[in-house]
Amino acid sequence: MTQLSILLHPDPRLKKVCTQVTNIDDSIKKLCLDMIDTMYKYSGVGLAAPQVGILKRVVVMDCSEEGEKNPIILINPEIVWSSEENTKFEEGCLSIPEIREEIQRPSVVQVKFTDINGILEESNFEGLWSTCIQHEIDHLNGKLFIDYLGPIKRSFITKKMKKYKKDINKK
Ligand code: ZN
Protein backbone atom coordinates (compact mmCIF):
# COMPACT_ATOMS: atom_id res chain seq x y z
CA MET A 1 0.00 0.00 0.00
CA THR A 2 1.07 3.53 -0.65
CA GLN A 3 0.79 6.46 1.67
CA LEU A 4 -0.61 9.45 -0.12
CA SER A 5 0.15 13.08 0.51
CA ILE A 6 -2.62 15.23 1.90
CA LEU A 7 -3.63 18.55 0.38
CA LEU A 8 -3.64 21.45 2.79
CA HIS A 9 -6.16 24.28 2.93
CA PRO A 10 -6.27 26.60 1.04
CA ASP A 11 -6.24 24.54 -2.16
CA PRO A 12 -8.73 24.92 -5.03
CA ARG A 13 -9.15 21.13 -5.23
CA LEU A 14 -10.65 21.14 -1.72
CA LYS A 15 -13.43 23.42 -2.96
CA LYS A 16 -14.63 21.22 -5.83
CA VAL A 17 -17.73 19.05 -6.00
CA CYS A 18 -16.54 15.47 -6.58
CA THR A 19 -17.97 13.10 -9.18
CA GLN A 20 -19.81 9.82 -8.52
CA VAL A 21 -17.89 6.57 -8.84
CA THR A 22 -19.58 4.55 -11.58
CA ASN A 23 -17.29 1.52 -11.67
CA ILE A 24 -15.42 0.09 -8.68
CA ASP A 25 -12.35 -1.04 -10.59
CA ASP A 26 -8.89 -1.94 -9.31
CA SER A 27 -7.77 1.68 -9.26
CA ILE A 28 -10.68 2.64 -6.96
CA LYS A 29 -9.98 -0.38 -4.72
CA LYS A 30 -6.32 0.60 -4.48
CA LEU A 31 -7.28 4.21 -3.75
CA CYS A 32 -9.49 3.04 -0.84
CA LEU A 33 -6.72 0.93 0.70
CA ASP A 34 -4.14 3.68 0.23
CA MET A 35 -6.51 6.18 1.84
CA ILE A 36 -6.98 3.91 4.89
CA ASP A 37 -3.21 3.58 5.19
CA THR A 38 -2.80 7.34 4.92
CA MET A 39 -5.56 8.03 7.48
CA TYR A 40 -3.86 5.77 10.05
CA LYS A 41 -0.45 7.25 9.32
CA TYR A 42 -1.70 10.74 10.18
CA SER A 43 -3.87 9.45 13.09
CA GLY A 44 -7.03 10.76 11.44
CA VAL A 45 -10.51 9.30 11.97
CA GLY A 46 -11.66 9.98 8.42
CA LEU A 47 -10.36 10.91 4.99
CA ALA A 48 -12.10 11.94 1.77
CA ALA A 49 -10.61 11.39 -1.70
CA PRO A 50 -10.35 15.12 -2.57
CA GLN A 51 -7.96 15.47 0.39
CA VAL A 52 -5.49 13.34 -1.58
CA GLY A 53 -6.25 15.18 -4.82
CA ILE A 54 -8.73 12.67 -6.29
CA LEU A 55 -12.04 14.37 -7.05
CA LYS A 56 -14.23 11.27 -6.63
CA ARG A 57 -16.92 10.43 -4.07
CA VAL A 58 -14.89 8.09 -1.86
CA VAL A 59 -14.58 8.27 1.93
CA VAL A 60 -12.79 6.09 4.48
CA MET A 61 -13.19 6.36 8.23
CA ASP A 62 -12.46 4.68 11.52
CA CYS A 63 -13.70 6.26 14.74
CA SER A 64 -13.02 3.15 16.87
CA GLU A 65 -11.51 3.40 20.32
CA GLU A 66 -7.74 3.54 20.43
CA GLY A 67 -6.11 0.19 19.79
CA GLU A 68 -9.03 -1.09 17.72
CA LYS A 69 -9.21 -1.05 13.94
CA ASN A 70 -12.57 -1.08 12.15
CA PRO A 71 -12.07 0.88 8.95
CA ILE A 72 -15.05 1.41 6.71
CA ILE A 73 -15.12 2.42 3.06
CA LEU A 74 -18.04 4.45 1.70
CA ILE A 75 -18.38 4.98 -2.03
CA ASN A 76 -20.93 7.58 -3.21
CA PRO A 77 -22.19 8.16 0.37
CA GLU A 78 -25.41 10.10 0.69
CA ILE A 79 -27.29 11.23 3.79
CA VAL A 80 -30.89 10.01 3.51
CA TRP A 81 -32.08 11.09 6.95
CA SER A 82 -30.73 13.21 9.80
CA SER A 83 -32.04 13.68 13.34
CA GLU A 84 -33.52 16.95 14.54
CA GLU A 85 -31.39 16.66 17.64
CA ASN A 86 -27.91 18.15 17.28
CA THR A 87 -24.60 17.47 18.99
CA LYS A 88 -21.47 19.59 19.26
CA PHE A 89 -18.07 18.02 18.70
CA GLU A 90 -14.65 19.57 18.52
CA GLU A 91 -13.59 18.87 14.94
CA GLY A 92 -10.23 18.84 13.26
CA CYS A 93 -9.17 18.04 9.72
CA LEU A 94 -6.01 16.54 8.21
CA SER A 95 -6.17 19.31 5.58
CA ILE A 96 -6.26 22.00 8.30
CA PRO A 97 -3.71 20.77 10.87
CA GLU A 98 -3.44 22.25 14.37
CA ILE A 99 -6.92 23.82 14.20
CA ARG A 100 -9.83 22.50 16.27
CA GLU A 101 -13.26 24.08 16.52
CA GLU A 102 -16.60 23.06 18.00
CA ILE A 103 -19.17 22.42 15.26
CA GLN A 104 -22.83 21.54 15.71
CA ARG A 105 -24.33 18.83 13.50
CA PRO A 106 -27.26 16.37 13.60
CA SER A 107 -26.61 13.70 16.26
CA VAL A 108 -27.70 10.74 14.10
CA VAL A 109 -27.63 10.31 10.33
CA GLN A 110 -28.72 7.53 8.04
CA VAL A 111 -26.35 7.09 5.11
CA LYS A 112 -26.74 5.18 1.86
CA PHE A 113 -23.47 4.10 0.24
CA THR A 114 -21.82 1.45 -1.89
CA ASP A 115 -19.17 -0.75 -0.31
CA ILE A 116 -15.91 -1.86 -1.94
CA ASN A 117 -17.63 -4.98 -3.32
CA GLY A 118 -20.23 -2.88 -5.09
CA ILE A 119 -23.01 -3.73 -2.63
CA LEU A 120 -25.47 -0.98 -1.76
CA GLU A 121 -25.74 -0.49 2.00
CA GLU A 122 -27.53 1.75 4.44
CA SER A 123 -26.29 2.45 7.97
CA ASN A 124 -27.07 4.67 10.92
CA PHE A 125 -24.18 6.60 12.39
CA GLU A 126 -24.15 8.25 15.80
CA GLY A 127 -21.68 9.91 18.15
CA LEU A 128 -18.29 10.66 16.66
CA TRP A 129 -19.10 8.43 13.64
CA SER A 130 -22.01 10.70 12.76
CA THR A 131 -19.96 13.89 12.97
CA CYS A 132 -17.17 12.24 10.98
CA ILE A 133 -19.31 11.00 8.07
CA GLN A 134 -21.00 14.41 7.79
CA HIS A 135 -17.59 16.12 7.79
CA GLU A 136 -16.33 13.73 5.07
CA ILE A 137 -19.43 14.05 2.86
CA ASP A 138 -18.98 17.83 3.11
CA HIS A 139 -15.49 17.34 1.63
CA LEU A 140 -17.06 15.61 -1.40
CA ASN A 141 -19.14 18.75 -1.91
CA GLY A 142 -16.19 21.12 -1.58
CA LYS A 143 -17.11 22.18 1.94
CA LEU A 144 -14.74 22.39 4.91
CA PHE A 145 -15.66 22.42 8.60
CA ILE A 146 -14.36 25.97 8.93
CA ASP A 147 -17.11 27.03 6.49
CA TYR A 148 -19.51 26.65 9.46
CA LEU A 149 -17.62 29.36 11.36
CA GLY A 150 -18.14 33.09 11.04
CA PRO A 151 -16.26 34.90 8.25
CA ILE A 152 -13.76 36.58 10.61
CA LYS A 153 -12.73 33.37 12.32
CA ARG A 154 -12.57 31.60 8.98
CA SER A 155 -10.30 34.15 7.33
CA PHE A 156 -8.09 34.15 10.45
CA ILE A 157 -7.65 30.36 10.09
CA THR A 158 -7.00 30.63 6.34
CA LYS A 159 -4.33 33.25 6.97
CA LYS A 160 -2.74 31.02 9.60
CA MET A 161 -2.80 28.06 7.17
CA LYS A 162 -1.15 30.09 4.39
CA LYS A 163 1.69 30.86 6.78
CA TYR A 164 1.83 27.19 7.89
CA LYS A 165 2.14 26.05 4.26
CA LYS A 166 4.88 28.59 3.57
CA ASP A 167 6.80 27.45 6.64
CA ILE A 168 6.66 23.74 5.78
CA ASN A 169 7.76 24.49 2.22
CA LYS A 170 10.86 26.21 3.60
CA LYS A 171 11.92 23.10 5.53
ZN1 ZN B 1 -11.54 17.03 6.89
PDB file of C-alpha atoms and ligand atoms in Angstrom:
ATOM      1  CA  MET A   1       0.000   0.000   0.000  1.00  0.00           C
ATOM      2  CA  THR A   2       1.071   3.529  -0.654  1.00  0.00           C
ATOM      3  CA  GLN A   3       0.788   6.457   1.670  1.00  0.00           C
ATOM      4  CA  LEU A   4      -0.609   9.446  -0.119  1.00  0.00           C
ATOM      5  CA  SER A   5       0.153  13.084   0.510  1.00  0.00           C
ATOM      6  CA  ILE A   6      -2.623  15.233   1.900  1.00  0.00           C
ATOM      7  CA  LEU A   7      -3.635  18.551   0.376  1.00  0.00           C
ATOM      8  CA  LEU A   8      -3.636  21.451   2.790  1.00  0.00           C
ATOM      9  CA  HIS A   9      -6.157  24.280   2.926  1.00  0.00           C
ATOM     10  CA  PRO A  10      -6.274  26.602   1.039  1.00  0.00           C
ATOM     11  CA  ASP A  11      -6.243  24.538  -2.159  1.00  0.00           C
ATOM     12  CA  PRO A  12      -8.732  24.916  -5.035  1.00  0.00           C
ATOM     13  CA  ARG A  13      -9.154  21.127  -5.231  1.00  0.00           C
ATOM     14  CA  LEU A  14     -10.648  21.137  -1.722  1.00  0.00           C
ATOM     15  CA  LYS A  15     -13.434  23.422  -2.961  1.00  0.00           C
ATOM     16  CA  LYS A  16     -14.628  21.223  -5.826  1.00  0.00           C
ATOM     17  CA  VAL A  17     -17.735  19.048  -5.997  1.00  0.00           C
ATOM     18  CA  CYS A  18     -16.540  15.468  -6.580  1.00  0.00           C
ATOM     19  CA  THR A  19     -17.970  13.098  -9.175  1.00  0.00           C
ATOM     20  CA  GLN A  20     -19.809   9.818  -8.523  1.00  0.00           C
ATOM     21  CA  VAL A  21     -17.892   6.567  -8.844  1.00  0.00           C
ATOM     22  CA  THR A  22     -19.582   4.551 -11.583  1.00  0.00           C
ATOM     23  CA  ASN A  23     -17.288   1.525 -11.673  1.00  0.00           C
ATOM     24  CA  ILE A  24     -15.421   0.095  -8.684  1.00  0.00           C
ATOM     25  CA  ASP A  25     -12.351  -1.038 -10.589  1.00  0.00           C
ATOM     26  CA  ASP A  26      -8.889  -1.940  -9.312  1.00  0.00           C
ATOM     27  CA  SER A  27      -7.769   1.679  -9.265  1.00  0.00           C
ATOM     28  CA  ILE A  28     -10.683   2.642  -6.960  1.00  0.00           C
ATOM     29  CA  LYS A  29      -9.981  -0.378  -4.715  1.00  0.00           C
ATOM     30  CA  LYS A  30      -6.315   0.599  -4.482  1.00  0.00           C
ATOM     31  CA  LEU A  31      -7.282   4.209  -3.754  1.00  0.00           C
ATOM     32  CA  CYS A  32      -9.493   3.042  -0.839  1.00  0.00           C
ATOM     33  CA  LEU A  33      -6.717   0.932   0.696  1.00  0.00           C
ATOM     34  CA  ASP A  34      -4.138   3.680   0.232  1.00  0.00           C
ATOM     35  CA  MET A  35      -6.507   6.176   1.842  1.00  0.00           C
ATOM     36  CA  ILE A  36      -6.977   3.905   4.887  1.00  0.00           C
ATOM     37  CA  ASP A  37      -3.207   3.581   5.186  1.00  0.00           C
ATOM     38  CA  THR A  38      -2.801   7.344   4.924  1.00  0.00           C
ATOM     39  CA  MET A  39      -5.564   8.034   7.476  1.00  0.00           C
ATOM     40  CA  TYR A  40      -3.859   5.769  10.051  1.00  0.00           C
ATOM     41  CA  LYS A  41      -0.445   7.247   9.320  1.00  0.00           C
ATOM     42  CA  TYR A  42      -1.701  10.739  10.176  1.00  0.00           C
ATOM     43  CA  SER A  43      -3.867   9.452  13.089  1.00  0.00           C
ATOM     44  CA  GLY A  44      -7.032  10.758  11.442  1.00  0.00           C
ATOM     45  CA  VAL A  45     -10.514   9.302  11.966  1.00  0.00           C
ATOM     46  CA  GLY A  46     -11.658   9.984   8.415  1.00  0.00           C
ATOM     47  CA  LEU A  47     -10.362  10.913   4.994  1.00  0.00           C
ATOM     48  CA  ALA A  48     -12.104  11.945   1.770  1.00  0.00           C
ATOM     49  CA  ALA A  49     -10.606  11.394  -1.702  1.00  0.00           C
ATOM     50  CA  PRO A  50     -10.352  15.115  -2.573  1.00  0.00           C
ATOM     51  CA  GLN A  51      -7.957  15.472   0.387  1.00  0.00           C
ATOM     52  CA  VAL A  52      -5.490  13.342  -1.575  1.00  0.00           C
ATOM     53  CA  GLY A  53      -6.251  15.185  -4.824  1.00  0.00           C
ATOM     54  CA  ILE A  54      -8.731  12.667  -6.288  1.00  0.00           C
ATOM     55  CA  LEU A  55     -12.045  14.370  -7.054  1.00  0.00           C
ATOM     56  CA  LYS A  56     -14.233  11.265  -6.630  1.00  0.00           C
ATOM     57  CA  ARG A  57     -16.924  10.428  -4.066  1.00  0.00           C
ATOM     58  CA  VAL A  58     -14.894   8.090  -1.859  1.00  0.00           C
ATOM     59  CA  VAL A  59     -14.576   8.265   1.931  1.00  0.00           C
ATOM     60  CA  VAL A  60     -12.788   6.092   4.483  1.00  0.00           C
ATOM     61  CA  MET A  61     -13.195   6.359   8.232  1.00  0.00           C
ATOM     62  CA  ASP A  62     -12.463   4.680  11.517  1.00  0.00           C
ATOM     63  CA  CYS A  63     -13.699   6.264  14.740  1.00  0.00           C
ATOM     64  CA  SER A  64     -13.019   3.149  16.870  1.00  0.00           C
ATOM     65  CA  GLU A  65     -11.506   3.405  20.322  1.00  0.00           C
ATOM     66  CA  GLU A  66      -7.744   3.538  20.426  1.00  0.00           C
ATOM     67  CA  GLY A  67      -6.113   0.186  19.793  1.00  0.00           C
ATOM     68  CA  GLU A  68      -9.033  -1.091  17.718  1.00  0.00           C
ATOM     69  CA  LYS A  69      -9.214  -1.052  13.940  1.00  0.00           C
ATOM     70  CA  ASN A  70     -12.574  -1.081  12.153  1.00  0.00           C
ATOM     71  CA  PRO A  71     -12.069   0.879   8.953  1.00  0.00           C
ATOM     72  CA  ILE A  72     -15.053   1.414   6.707  1.00  0.00           C
ATOM     73  CA  ILE A  73     -15.124   2.420   3.057  1.00  0.00           C
ATOM     74  CA  LEU A  74     -18.035   4.446   1.696  1.00  0.00           C
ATOM     75  CA  ILE A  75     -18.376   4.983  -2.035  1.00  0.00           C
ATOM     76  CA  ASN A  76     -20.931   7.578  -3.210  1.00  0.00           C
ATOM     77  CA  PRO A  77     -22.192   8.155   0.372  1.00  0.00           C
ATOM     78  CA  GLU A  78     -25.411  10.099   0.695  1.00  0.00           C
ATOM     79  CA  ILE A  79     -27.292  11.228   3.794  1.00  0.00           C
ATOM     80  CA  VAL A  80     -30.890  10.014   3.510  1.00  0.00           C
ATOM     81  CA  TRP A  81     -32.078  11.091   6.954  1.00  0.00           C
ATOM     82  CA  SER A  82     -30.726  13.213   9.803  1.00  0.00           C
ATOM     83  CA  SER A  83     -32.042  13.680  13.339  1.00  0.00           C
ATOM     84  CA  GLU A  84     -33.521  16.948  14.538  1.00  0.00           C
ATOM     85  CA  GLU A  85     -31.385  16.663  17.638  1.00  0.00           C
ATOM     86  CA  ASN A  86     -27.908  18.150  17.285  1.00  0.00           C
ATOM     87  CA  THR A  87     -24.596  17.468  18.993  1.00  0.00           C
ATOM     88  CA  LYS A  88     -21.473  19.591  19.259  1.00  0.00           C
ATOM     89  CA  PHE A  89     -18.071  18.022  18.700  1.00  0.00           C
ATOM     90  CA  GLU A  90     -14.651  19.567  18.521  1.00  0.00           C
ATOM     91  CA  GLU A  91     -13.590  18.870  14.937  1.00  0.00           C
ATOM     92  CA  GLY A  92     -10.235  18.842  13.262  1.00  0.00           C
ATOM     93  CA  CYS A  93      -9.168  18.038   9.717  1.00  0.00           C
ATOM     94  CA  LEU A  94      -6.011  16.543   8.214  1.00  0.00           C
ATOM     95  CA  SER A  95      -6.166  19.309   5.583  1.00  0.00           C
ATOM     96  CA  ILE A  96      -6.256  21.996   8.299  1.00  0.00           C
ATOM     97  CA  PRO A  97      -3.707  20.771  10.866  1.00  0.00           C
ATOM     98  CA  GLU A  98      -3.444  22.246  14.365  1.00  0.00           C
ATOM     99  CA  ILE A  99      -6.916  23.819  14.199  1.00  0.00           C
ATOM    100  CA  ARG A 100      -9.829  22.501  16.274  1.00  0.00           C
ATOM    101  CA  GLU A 101     -13.262  24.084  16.521  1.00  0.00           C
ATOM    102  CA  GLU A 102     -16.604  23.063  17.999  1.00  0.00           C
ATOM    103  CA  ILE A 103     -19.170  22.422  15.257  1.00  0.00           C
ATOM    104  CA  GLN A 104     -22.831  21.537  15.710  1.00  0.00           C
ATOM    105  CA  ARG A 105     -24.330  18.832  13.497  1.00  0.00           C
ATOM    106  CA  PRO A 106     -27.259  16.374  13.599  1.00  0.00           C
ATOM    107  CA  SER A 107     -26.612  13.697  16.255  1.00  0.00           C
ATOM    108  CA  VAL A 108     -27.697  10.740  14.099  1.00  0.00           C
ATOM    109  CA  VAL A 109     -27.632  10.312  10.328  1.00  0.00           C
ATOM    110  CA  GLN A 110     -28.716   7.529   8.039  1.00  0.00           C
ATOM    111  CA  VAL A 111     -26.346   7.088   5.109  1.00  0.00           C
ATOM    112  CA  LYS A 112     -26.738   5.183   1.857  1.00  0.00           C
ATOM    113  CA  PHE A 113     -23.472   4.104   0.241  1.00  0.00           C
ATOM    114  CA  THR A 114     -21.816   1.449  -1.894  1.00  0.00           C
ATOM    115  CA  ASP A 115     -19.167  -0.750  -0.313  1.00  0.00           C
ATOM    116  CA  ILE A 116     -15.914  -1.863  -1.935  1.00  0.00           C
ATOM    117  CA  ASN A 117     -17.626  -4.983  -3.324  1.00  0.00           C
ATOM    118  CA  GLY A 118     -20.226  -2.876  -5.091  1.00  0.00           C
ATOM    119  CA  ILE A 119     -23.008  -3.728  -2.633  1.00  0.00           C
ATOM    120  CA  LEU A 120     -25.474  -0.978  -1.763  1.00  0.00           C
ATOM    121  CA  GLU A 121     -25.740  -0.495   1.997  1.00  0.00           C
ATOM    122  CA  GLU A 122     -27.529   1.753   4.445  1.00  0.00           C
ATOM    123  CA  SER A 123     -26.292   2.445   7.974  1.00  0.00           C
ATOM    124  CA  ASN A 124     -27.072   4.672  10.915  1.00  0.00           C
ATOM    125  CA  PHE A 125     -24.183   6.604  12.393  1.00  0.00           C
ATOM    126  CA  GLU A 126     -24.147   8.245  15.795  1.00  0.00           C
ATOM    127  CA  GLY A 127     -21.684   9.907  18.150  1.00  0.00           C
ATOM    128  CA  LEU A 128     -18.290  10.662  16.661  1.00  0.00           C
ATOM    129  CA  TRP A 129     -19.095   8.427  13.643  1.00  0.00           C
ATOM    130  CA  SER A 130     -22.013  10.700  12.764  1.00  0.00           C
ATOM    131  CA  THR A 131     -19.956  13.886  12.968  1.00  0.00           C
ATOM    132  CA  CYS A 132     -17.166  12.238  10.984  1.00  0.00           C
ATOM    133  CA  ILE A 133     -19.306  10.998   8.074  1.00  0.00           C
ATOM    134  CA  GLN A 134     -21.002  14.408   7.795  1.00  0.00           C
ATOM    135  CA  HIS A 135     -17.594  16.125   7.791  1.00  0.00           C
ATOM    136  CA  GLU A 136     -16.328  13.733   5.072  1.00  0.00           C
ATOM    137  CA  ILE A 137     -19.427  14.047   2.856  1.00  0.00           C
ATOM    138  CA  ASP A 138     -18.985  17.827   3.107  1.00  0.00           C
ATOM    139  CA  HIS A 139     -15.490  17.341   1.633  1.00  0.00           C
ATOM    140  CA  LEU A 140     -17.061  15.611  -1.397  1.00  0.00           C
ATOM    141  CA  ASN A 141     -19.137  18.753  -1.912  1.00  0.00           C
ATOM    142  CA  GLY A 142     -16.186  21.119  -1.576  1.00  0.00           C
ATOM    143  CA  LYS A 143     -17.111  22.181   1.939  1.00  0.00           C
ATOM    144  CA  LEU A 144     -14.736  22.391   4.906  1.00  0.00           C
ATOM    145  CA  PHE A 145     -15.656  22.419   8.603  1.00  0.00           C
ATOM    146  CA  ILE A 146     -14.357  25.972   8.932  1.00  0.00           C
ATOM    147  CA  ASP A 147     -17.112  27.025   6.495  1.00  0.00           C
ATOM    148  CA  TYR A 148     -19.508  26.653   9.458  1.00  0.00           C
ATOM    149  CA  LEU A 149     -17.618  29.356  11.356  1.00  0.00           C
ATOM    150  CA  GLY A 150     -18.139  33.085  11.043  1.00  0.00           C
ATOM    151  CA  PRO A 151     -16.256  34.901   8.255  1.00  0.00           C
ATOM    152  CA  ILE A 152     -13.763  36.584  10.612  1.00  0.00           C
ATOM    153  CA  LYS A 153     -12.732  33.367  12.325  1.00  0.00           C
ATOM    154  CA  ARG A 154     -12.569  31.602   8.979  1.00  0.00           C
ATOM    155  CA  SER A 155     -10.301  34.145   7.330  1.00  0.00           C
ATOM    156  CA  PHE A 156      -8.087  34.146  10.447  1.00  0.00           C
ATOM    157  CA  ILE A 157      -7.650  30.363  10.092  1.00  0.00           C
ATOM    158  CA  THR A 158      -7.001  30.630   6.341  1.00  0.00           C
ATOM    159  CA  LYS A 159      -4.329  33.246   6.969  1.00  0.00           C
ATOM    160  CA  LYS A 160      -2.736  31.021   9.596  1.00  0.00           C
ATOM    161  CA  MET A 161      -2.804  28.061   7.172  1.00  0.00           C
ATOM    162  CA  LYS A 162      -1.149  30.092   4.387  1.00  0.00           C
ATOM    163  CA  LYS A 163       1.693  30.855   6.777  1.00  0.00           C
ATOM    164  CA  TYR A 164       1.835  27.193   7.890  1.00  0.00           C
ATOM    165  CA  LYS A 165       2.143  26.047   4.260  1.00  0.00           C
ATOM    166  CA  LYS A 166       4.878  28.589   3.567  1.00  0.00           C
ATOM    167  CA  ASP A 167       6.797  27.447   6.644  1.00  0.00           C
ATOM    168  CA  ILE A 168       6.663  23.736   5.781  1.00  0.00           C
ATOM    169  CA  ASN A 169       7.762  24.487   2.217  1.00  0.00           C
ATOM    170  CA  LYS A 170      10.862  26.209   3.597  1.00  0.00           C
ATOM    171  CA  LYS A 171      11.917  23.101   5.532  1.00  0.00           C
TER     172      LYS A 171
HETATM  173 ZN    ZN B   1     -11.543  17.028   6.887  1.00  0.00          ZN
END
